[in-house]
Coordinates of C-alpha atoms and ligand atoms in Angstrom, one line a residue:
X1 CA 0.0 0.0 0.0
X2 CA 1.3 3.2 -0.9
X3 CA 1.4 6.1 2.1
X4 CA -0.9 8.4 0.6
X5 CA -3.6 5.3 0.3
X6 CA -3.7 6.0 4.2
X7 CA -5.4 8.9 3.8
X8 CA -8.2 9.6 2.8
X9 CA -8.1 10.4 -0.9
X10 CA -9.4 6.0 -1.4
X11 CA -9.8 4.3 -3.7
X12 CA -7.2 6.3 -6.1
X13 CA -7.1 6.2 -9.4
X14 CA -5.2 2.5 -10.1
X15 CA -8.4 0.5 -8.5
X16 CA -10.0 -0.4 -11.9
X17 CA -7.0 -2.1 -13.1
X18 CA -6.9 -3.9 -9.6
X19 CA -10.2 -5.2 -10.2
X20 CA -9.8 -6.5 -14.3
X21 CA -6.6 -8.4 -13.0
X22 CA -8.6 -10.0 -10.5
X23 CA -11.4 -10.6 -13.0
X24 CA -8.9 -12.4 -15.4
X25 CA -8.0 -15.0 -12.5
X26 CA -11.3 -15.5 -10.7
X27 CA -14.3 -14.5 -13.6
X28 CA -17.3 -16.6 -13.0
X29 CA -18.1 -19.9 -15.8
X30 CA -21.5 -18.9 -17.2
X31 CA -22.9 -20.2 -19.9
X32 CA -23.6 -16.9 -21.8
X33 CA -19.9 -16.1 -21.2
X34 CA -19.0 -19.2 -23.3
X35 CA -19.1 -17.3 -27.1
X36 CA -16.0 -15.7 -28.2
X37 CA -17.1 -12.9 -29.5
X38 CA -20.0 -12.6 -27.1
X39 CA -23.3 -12.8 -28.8
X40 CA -25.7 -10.5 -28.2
X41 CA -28.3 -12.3 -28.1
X42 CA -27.3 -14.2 -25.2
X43 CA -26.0 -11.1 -23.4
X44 CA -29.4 -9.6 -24.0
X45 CA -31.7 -12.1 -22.9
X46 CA -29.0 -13.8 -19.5
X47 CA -29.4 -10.0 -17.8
X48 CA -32.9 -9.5 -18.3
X49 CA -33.0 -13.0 -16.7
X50 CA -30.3 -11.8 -14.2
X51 CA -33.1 -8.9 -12.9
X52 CA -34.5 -10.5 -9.7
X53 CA -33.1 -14.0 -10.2
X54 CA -30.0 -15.5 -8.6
X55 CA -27.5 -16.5 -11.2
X56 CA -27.8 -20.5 -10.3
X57 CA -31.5 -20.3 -10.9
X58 CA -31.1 -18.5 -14.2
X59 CA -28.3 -21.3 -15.5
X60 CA -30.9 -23.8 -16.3
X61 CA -33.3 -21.3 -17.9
X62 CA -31.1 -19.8 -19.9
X63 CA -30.0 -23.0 -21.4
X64 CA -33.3 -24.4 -22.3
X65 CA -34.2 -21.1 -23.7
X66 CA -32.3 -21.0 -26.1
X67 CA -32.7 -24.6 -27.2
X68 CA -35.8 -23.3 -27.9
X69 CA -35.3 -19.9 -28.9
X70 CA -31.7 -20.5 -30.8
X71 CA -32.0 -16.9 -32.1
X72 CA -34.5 -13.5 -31.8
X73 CA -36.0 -14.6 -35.2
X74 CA -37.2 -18.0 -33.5
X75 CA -38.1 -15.8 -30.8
X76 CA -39.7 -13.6 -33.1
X77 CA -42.3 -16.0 -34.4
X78 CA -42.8 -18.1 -31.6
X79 CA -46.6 -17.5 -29.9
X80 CA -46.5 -15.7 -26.7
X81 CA -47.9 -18.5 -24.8
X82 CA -44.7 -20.6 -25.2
X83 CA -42.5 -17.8 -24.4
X84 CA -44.5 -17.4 -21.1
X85 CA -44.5 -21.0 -20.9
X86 CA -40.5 -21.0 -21.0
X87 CA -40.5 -18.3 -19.1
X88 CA -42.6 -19.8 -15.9
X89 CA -40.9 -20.1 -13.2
X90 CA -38.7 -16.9 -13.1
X91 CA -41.7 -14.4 -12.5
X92 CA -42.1 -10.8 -13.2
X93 CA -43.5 -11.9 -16.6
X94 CA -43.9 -8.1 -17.9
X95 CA -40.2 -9.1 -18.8
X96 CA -41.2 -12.1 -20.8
X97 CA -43.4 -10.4 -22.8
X98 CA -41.1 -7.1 -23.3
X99 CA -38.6 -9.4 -24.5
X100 CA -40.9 -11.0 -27.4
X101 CA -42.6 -7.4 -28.3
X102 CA -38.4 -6.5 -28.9
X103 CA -37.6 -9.3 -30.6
X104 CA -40.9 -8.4 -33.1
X105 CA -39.3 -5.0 -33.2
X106 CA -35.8 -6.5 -34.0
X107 CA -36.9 -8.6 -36.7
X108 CA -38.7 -6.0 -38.2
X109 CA -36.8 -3.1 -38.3
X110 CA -32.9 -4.3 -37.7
X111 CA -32.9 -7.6 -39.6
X112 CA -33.3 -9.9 -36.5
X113 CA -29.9 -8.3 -34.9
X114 CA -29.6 -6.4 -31.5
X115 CA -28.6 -2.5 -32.9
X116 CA -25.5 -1.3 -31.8
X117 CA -26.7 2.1 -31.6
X118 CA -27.6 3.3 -28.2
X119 CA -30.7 5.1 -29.0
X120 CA -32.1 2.2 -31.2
X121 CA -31.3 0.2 -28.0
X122 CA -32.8 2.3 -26.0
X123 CA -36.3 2.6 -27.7
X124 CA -36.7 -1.5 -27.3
X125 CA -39.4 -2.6 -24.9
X126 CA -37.9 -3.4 -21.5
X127 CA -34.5 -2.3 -22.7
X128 CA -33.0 0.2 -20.1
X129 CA -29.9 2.0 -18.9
X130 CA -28.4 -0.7 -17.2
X131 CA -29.2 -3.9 -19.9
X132 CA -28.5 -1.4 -22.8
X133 CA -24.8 -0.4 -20.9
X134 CA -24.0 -4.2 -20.5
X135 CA -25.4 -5.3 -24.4
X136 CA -22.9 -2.2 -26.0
X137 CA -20.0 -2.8 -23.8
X138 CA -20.0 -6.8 -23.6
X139 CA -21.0 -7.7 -26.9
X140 CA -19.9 -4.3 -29.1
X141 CA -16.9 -3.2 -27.1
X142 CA -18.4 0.3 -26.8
X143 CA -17.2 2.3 -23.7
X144 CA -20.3 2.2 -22.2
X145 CA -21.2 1.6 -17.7
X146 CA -24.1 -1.0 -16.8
X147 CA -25.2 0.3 -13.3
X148 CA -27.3 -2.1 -11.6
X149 CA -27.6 -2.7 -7.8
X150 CA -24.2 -4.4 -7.6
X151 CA -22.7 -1.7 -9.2
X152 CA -24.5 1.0 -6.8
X153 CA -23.3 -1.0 -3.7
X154 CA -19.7 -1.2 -5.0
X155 CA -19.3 2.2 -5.7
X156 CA -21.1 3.4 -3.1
X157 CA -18.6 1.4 0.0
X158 CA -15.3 2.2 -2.2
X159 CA -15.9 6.3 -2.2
X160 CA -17.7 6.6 1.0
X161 CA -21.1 7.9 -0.7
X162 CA -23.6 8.9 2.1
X163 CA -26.8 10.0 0.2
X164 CA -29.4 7.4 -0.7
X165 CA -28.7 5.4 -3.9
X166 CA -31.9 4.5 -5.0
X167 CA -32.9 8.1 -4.8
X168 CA -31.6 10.5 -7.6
X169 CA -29.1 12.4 -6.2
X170 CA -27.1 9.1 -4.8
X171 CA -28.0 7.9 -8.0
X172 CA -26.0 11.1 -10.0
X173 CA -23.7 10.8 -7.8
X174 CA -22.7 7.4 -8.6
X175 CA -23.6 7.7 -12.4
X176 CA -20.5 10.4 -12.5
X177 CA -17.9 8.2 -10.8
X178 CA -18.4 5.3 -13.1
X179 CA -18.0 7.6 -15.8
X180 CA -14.8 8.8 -14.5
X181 CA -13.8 5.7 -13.7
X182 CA -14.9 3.8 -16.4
X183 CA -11.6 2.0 -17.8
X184 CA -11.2 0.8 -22.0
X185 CA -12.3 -3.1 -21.1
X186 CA -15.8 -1.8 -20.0
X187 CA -17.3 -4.9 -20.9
X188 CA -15.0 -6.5 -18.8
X189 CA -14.8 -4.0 -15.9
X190 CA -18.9 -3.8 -15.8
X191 CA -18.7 -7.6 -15.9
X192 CA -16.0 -7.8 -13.1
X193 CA -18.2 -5.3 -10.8
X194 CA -21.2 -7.9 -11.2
X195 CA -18.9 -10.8 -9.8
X196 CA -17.5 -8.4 -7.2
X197 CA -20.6 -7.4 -5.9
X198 CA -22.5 -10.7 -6.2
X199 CA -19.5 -12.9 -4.6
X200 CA -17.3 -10.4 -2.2
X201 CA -19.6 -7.1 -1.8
X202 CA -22.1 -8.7 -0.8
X203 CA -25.3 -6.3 0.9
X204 CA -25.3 -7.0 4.3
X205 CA -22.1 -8.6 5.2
X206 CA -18.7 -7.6 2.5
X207 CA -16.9 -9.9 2.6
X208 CA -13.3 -7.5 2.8
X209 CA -11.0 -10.1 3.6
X210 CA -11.4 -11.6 0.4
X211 CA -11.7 -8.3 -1.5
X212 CA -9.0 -7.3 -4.4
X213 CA -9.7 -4.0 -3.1
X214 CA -9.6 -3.9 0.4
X215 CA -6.7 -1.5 0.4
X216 CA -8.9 1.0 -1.9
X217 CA -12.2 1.0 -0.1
X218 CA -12.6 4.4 1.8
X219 CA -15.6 2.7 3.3
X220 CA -13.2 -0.1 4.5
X221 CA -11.1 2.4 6.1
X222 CA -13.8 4.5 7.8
X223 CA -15.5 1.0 8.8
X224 CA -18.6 1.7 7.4
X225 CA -18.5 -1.2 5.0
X226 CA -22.0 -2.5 6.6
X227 CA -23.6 0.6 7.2
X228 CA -23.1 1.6 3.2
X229 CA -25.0 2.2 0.8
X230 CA -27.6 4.1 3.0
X231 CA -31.5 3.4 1.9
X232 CA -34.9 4.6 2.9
X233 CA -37.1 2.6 4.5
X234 CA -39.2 0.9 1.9
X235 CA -43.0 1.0 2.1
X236 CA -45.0 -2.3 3.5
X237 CA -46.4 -4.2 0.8
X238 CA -49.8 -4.0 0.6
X239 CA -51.8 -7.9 1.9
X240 CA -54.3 -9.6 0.5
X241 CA -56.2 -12.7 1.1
X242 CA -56.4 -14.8 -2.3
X243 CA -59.5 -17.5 -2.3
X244 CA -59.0 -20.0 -5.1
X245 CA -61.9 -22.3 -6.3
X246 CA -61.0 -26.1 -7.2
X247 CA -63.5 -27.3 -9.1
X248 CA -62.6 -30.9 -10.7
X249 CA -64.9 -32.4 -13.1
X250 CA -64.0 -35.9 -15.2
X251 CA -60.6 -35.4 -14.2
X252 CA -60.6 -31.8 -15.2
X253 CA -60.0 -28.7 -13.2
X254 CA -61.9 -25.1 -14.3
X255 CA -59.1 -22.3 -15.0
X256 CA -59.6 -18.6 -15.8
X257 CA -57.6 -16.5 -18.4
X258 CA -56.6 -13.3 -16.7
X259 CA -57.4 -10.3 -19.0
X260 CA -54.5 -9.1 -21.1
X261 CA -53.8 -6.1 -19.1
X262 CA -52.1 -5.5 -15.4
X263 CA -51.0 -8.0 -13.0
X264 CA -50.2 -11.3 -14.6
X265 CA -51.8 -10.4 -17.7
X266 CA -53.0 -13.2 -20.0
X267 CA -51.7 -16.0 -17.6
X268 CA -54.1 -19.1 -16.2
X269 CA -55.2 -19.3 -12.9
X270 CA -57.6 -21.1 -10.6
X271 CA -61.1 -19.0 -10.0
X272 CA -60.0 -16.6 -7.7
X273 CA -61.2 -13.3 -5.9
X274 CA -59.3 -11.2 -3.8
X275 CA -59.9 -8.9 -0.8
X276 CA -58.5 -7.7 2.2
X277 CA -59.4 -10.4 5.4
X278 CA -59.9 -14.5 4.4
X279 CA -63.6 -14.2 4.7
X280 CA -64.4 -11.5 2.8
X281 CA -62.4 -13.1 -0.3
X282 CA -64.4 -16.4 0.4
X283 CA -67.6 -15.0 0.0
X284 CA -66.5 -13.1 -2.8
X285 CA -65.5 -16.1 -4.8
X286 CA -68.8 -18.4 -3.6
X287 CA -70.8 -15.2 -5.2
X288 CA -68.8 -15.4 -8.0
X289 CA -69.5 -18.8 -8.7
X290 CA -72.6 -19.4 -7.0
X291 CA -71.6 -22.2 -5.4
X292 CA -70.2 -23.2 -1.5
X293 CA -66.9 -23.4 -0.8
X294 CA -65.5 -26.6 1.0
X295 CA -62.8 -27.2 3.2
X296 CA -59.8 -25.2 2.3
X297 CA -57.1 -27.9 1.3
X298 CA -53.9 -26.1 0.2
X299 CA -52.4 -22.7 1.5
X300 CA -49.6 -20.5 0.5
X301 CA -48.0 -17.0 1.0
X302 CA -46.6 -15.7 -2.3
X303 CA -44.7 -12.8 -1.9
X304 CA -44.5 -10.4 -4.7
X305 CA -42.1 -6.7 -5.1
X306 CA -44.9 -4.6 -4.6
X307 CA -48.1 -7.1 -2.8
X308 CA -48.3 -10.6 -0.9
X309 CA -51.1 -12.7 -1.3
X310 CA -52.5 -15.0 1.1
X311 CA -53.7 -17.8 -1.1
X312 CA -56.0 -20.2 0.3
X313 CA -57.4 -23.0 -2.0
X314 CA -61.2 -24.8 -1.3
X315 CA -63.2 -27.4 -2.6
X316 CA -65.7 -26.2 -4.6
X317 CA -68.4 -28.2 -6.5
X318 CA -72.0 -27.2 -7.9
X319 CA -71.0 -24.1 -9.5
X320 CA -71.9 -21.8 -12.2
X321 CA -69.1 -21.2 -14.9
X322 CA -69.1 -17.1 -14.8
X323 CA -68.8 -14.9 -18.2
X324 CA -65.2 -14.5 -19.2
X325 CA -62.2 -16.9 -20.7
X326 CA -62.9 -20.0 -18.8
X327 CA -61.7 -23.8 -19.5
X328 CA -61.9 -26.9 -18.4
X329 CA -58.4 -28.5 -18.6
X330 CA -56.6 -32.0 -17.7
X331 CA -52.7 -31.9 -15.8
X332 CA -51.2 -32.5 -18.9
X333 CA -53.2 -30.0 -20.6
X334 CA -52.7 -27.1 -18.3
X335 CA -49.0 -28.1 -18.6
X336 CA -48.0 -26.3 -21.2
X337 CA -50.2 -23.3 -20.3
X338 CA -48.6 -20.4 -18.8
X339 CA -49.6 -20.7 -15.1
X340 CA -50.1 -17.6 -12.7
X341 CA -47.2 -17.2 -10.9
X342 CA -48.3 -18.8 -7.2
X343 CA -51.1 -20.8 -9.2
X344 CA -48.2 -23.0 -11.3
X345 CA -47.4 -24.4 -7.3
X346 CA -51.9 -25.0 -6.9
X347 CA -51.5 -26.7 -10.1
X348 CA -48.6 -29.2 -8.9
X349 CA -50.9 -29.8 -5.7
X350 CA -54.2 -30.0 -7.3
X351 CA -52.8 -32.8 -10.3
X352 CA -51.3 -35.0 -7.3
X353 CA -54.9 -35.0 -5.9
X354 CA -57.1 -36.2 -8.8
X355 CA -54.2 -38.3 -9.7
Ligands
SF4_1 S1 -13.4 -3.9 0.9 FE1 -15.3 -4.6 1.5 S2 -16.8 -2.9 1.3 FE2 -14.9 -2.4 0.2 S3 -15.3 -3.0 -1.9 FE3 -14.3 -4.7 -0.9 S4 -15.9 -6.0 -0.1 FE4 -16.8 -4.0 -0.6

C-alpha cells in the first residue's frame, strides 16, 4: 500500500486495473460467457433473466431457452404463450413479454440483430440503462457503464457515498464516478463489478477479507463497509387474502384466463377473488360462482415486489361457470399453459390429488 492510500483520498485512481486483473484470475463460468465474440443475443436475454433472479437459478433457464429460442427470429415467431410458458418459473413476466414485443421489433426493423446504436437500444421494450450499458459494452466493445444494484453498492462502499442510492441524487452521484472511472475493457470492468458485488460485496455482510480492493475501499477504512450504501425505508407491501376455487370435473379442473392487461396479464389461474381479510375473499368467490366453498385444502404465502397474497385454496363443487375466458383443462393440458405465478405451485398440488 502506498502512504498516501492511508489517507483519505481512497480508492485512487489505479483500483479499476486492480479489479480487471482479479477478474482475469477468478471470472465466473457462465454459460452466456462461453461465445468468443459474445453474442448479443445471449447477453441480452442472460441480464434481463439476471433482474430478480440469482444466477444458479437463471443457468438452467437460460440453457433451455435458447434450445428453444436458438436466435430472436425463432423468438420472433414463436406464440406468446410458449415464451411465457419458458419463461414460468422466473416471474415478473412483464419481462417475458417485453422481451418477445423486442424481438418483433428486432426482426422488423434491424434484420433480426440487437442495434449497436444506443438510442435504437434504447427505444426497445424493457431495454434500459443498465441492460443497454452491458449489451454495448460486452458484446460491441463500446465504452459504455451497466449500473445495476451491484454496481450502486460497489461504488457506493469504495468512495464513502452517504446519500441514498436509490434516490436520484445518490444515483448522479454514482452515475459520475463510473463515468470517470470507467476503464477501455468496459465490458470486462462492468462484468468484473457484477462478480465483485454478487461474490465479495455482498449487501449486508462484505466480505473485505477476500476483496481485491480492500486496500482501496474508503468505506473499509472508515469501517462503514455495513452501514453503506444508505436506503430509505421501503414501504410495506400492501396484503391480500387470495381464495382460489377447485372445481374438478372428469378429471378436469376449471381455469380462468386473466385479461391481457395489469398483474399477470394473459396468464391461467384457478377462479380466484381477492380482498382484504380471508372471509371477505371467500364469500367473494362463492358469489362469484354461486356455489359453496368446502374445506380449504392447500395454503400459501406468495410474496411479490410490490403485494403478498395469502392464497388459500377450497373445494368447490355445484358451481356456475361465470362470463369470461374459462376452461376446463386435464394436468397434462394445463401443462404447457402459462400458469399464474403462485397458481403454477396450486396446479402441482391440485394434479397429485385427482391423480
Ligand atoms: S473492501 Fe469490502 S466494502 Fe470495500 S469494496 Fe471490498 S468487499 Fe466491498
Amino acid at each position: 500500500m502506498t502512504a498516501e492510500m492511508t489517507e483519505k483520498n481512497r480508492p485512487g485512481k489505479d483500483w479499476p486495473a486492480i479489479l480487471l486483473s482479479w477478474f482475469d484470475r477468478n471470472k465466473r463460468d457462465l454459460p452466456w460467457r462461453e461465445d468468443k465474440p459474445r453474442n448479443p443475443y445471449h447477453v441480452w436475454i442472460s441480464e434481463i433473466m439476471l433482474q430478480q433472479t440469482r444466477t444458479e437459478a437463471v443457468k438452467p433457464y437460460f440453457n433451455s431457452w435458447m434450445e428453444r429460442f436458438p436466435t430472436i427470429h425463432d423468438l420472433a415467431c414463436a406464440d406468446e404463450a410458449d415464451v411465457l410458458h419458458q419463461w414460468q418459473g422466473l416471474g415478473y413476466y412483464t419481462r417475458a413479454r417485453n422481451i418477445y414485443r423486442a424481438a418483433k421489433e428486432m426482426e422488423d426493423h434491424y434484420g433480426g440483430k440487437l442495434p449497436k446504436d444506443k438510442e435504437e437500444i434504447l427505444s426497445l421494450p424493457g431495454i434500459g440503462g443498465y441492460t443497454a450499458g452491458a449489451i454495448l459494452s460486452m458484446a460491441y466493445g463500446k465504452k459504455e457503464g451497466a449500473i445495476d444494484g451491484n454496481v450502486l453498492r460497489v461504488y457506493a462502499r469504495l468512495y464513502c457515498v452517504e446519500e441514498d442510492i436509490l434516490k436520484t441524487g445518490g444515483r448522479k452521484i454514482i452515475e459520475s464516478l463510473v463515468k470517470d472511472t470507467l476503464p477501455d475493457r468496459a465490458g470486462d470492468f462492468n462484468e468484473a463489478l457484477m462478480d465483485l458485488g454478487a461474490e465479495i460485496c455482498i449487501p449486508r455482510s462484505p466480505r473485505c477479507e477476500s476483496c481485491p480492493l480492500l486496500p482501496r475501499c474508503r468505506a473499509f477504512y472508515e469501517g462503514k463497509e455495513k452501514e453503506l450504501p444508505k436506503r430509505t425505508p421501503k414501504k410495506p407491501q400492501k396484503e391480500e387474502e387470495a381464495a382460489c376455487a377447485i372445481i374438478v370435473k372428469d378429471g378436469k379442473v376449471l381455469l380462468h384466463k386473466r385479461p391481457s392487461r395489469g398483474m399477470l396479464a394473459s396468464m391461467w389461474e384457478f377462479p380466484m377473488a381477492l380482498s382484504g381479510g380471508a372471509e371477505e375473499a371467500k364469500k367473494k368467490l362463492e358469489a362469484a360462482l354461486s356455489g359453496k366453498a368446502g374445506d380449504c385444502l392447500w395454503q400459501y404465502r406468495h410474496v411479490f415486489t410490490h403485494r403478498i397474497w395469502h392464497m388459500k385454496a377450497y373445494r368447490m363443487e355445484d358451481c356456475r361457470v361465470p362470463e369470461g375466458e374459462y376452461g376446463w383443462f386435464a394436468p397434462d393440458e394445463y401443462r404447457e399453459f402459462p400458469l399464474a405465478g403462485p397458481h403454477a405451485r396450486l396446479a402441482a398440488f391440485v394434479e397429485q390429488m385427482i391423480r
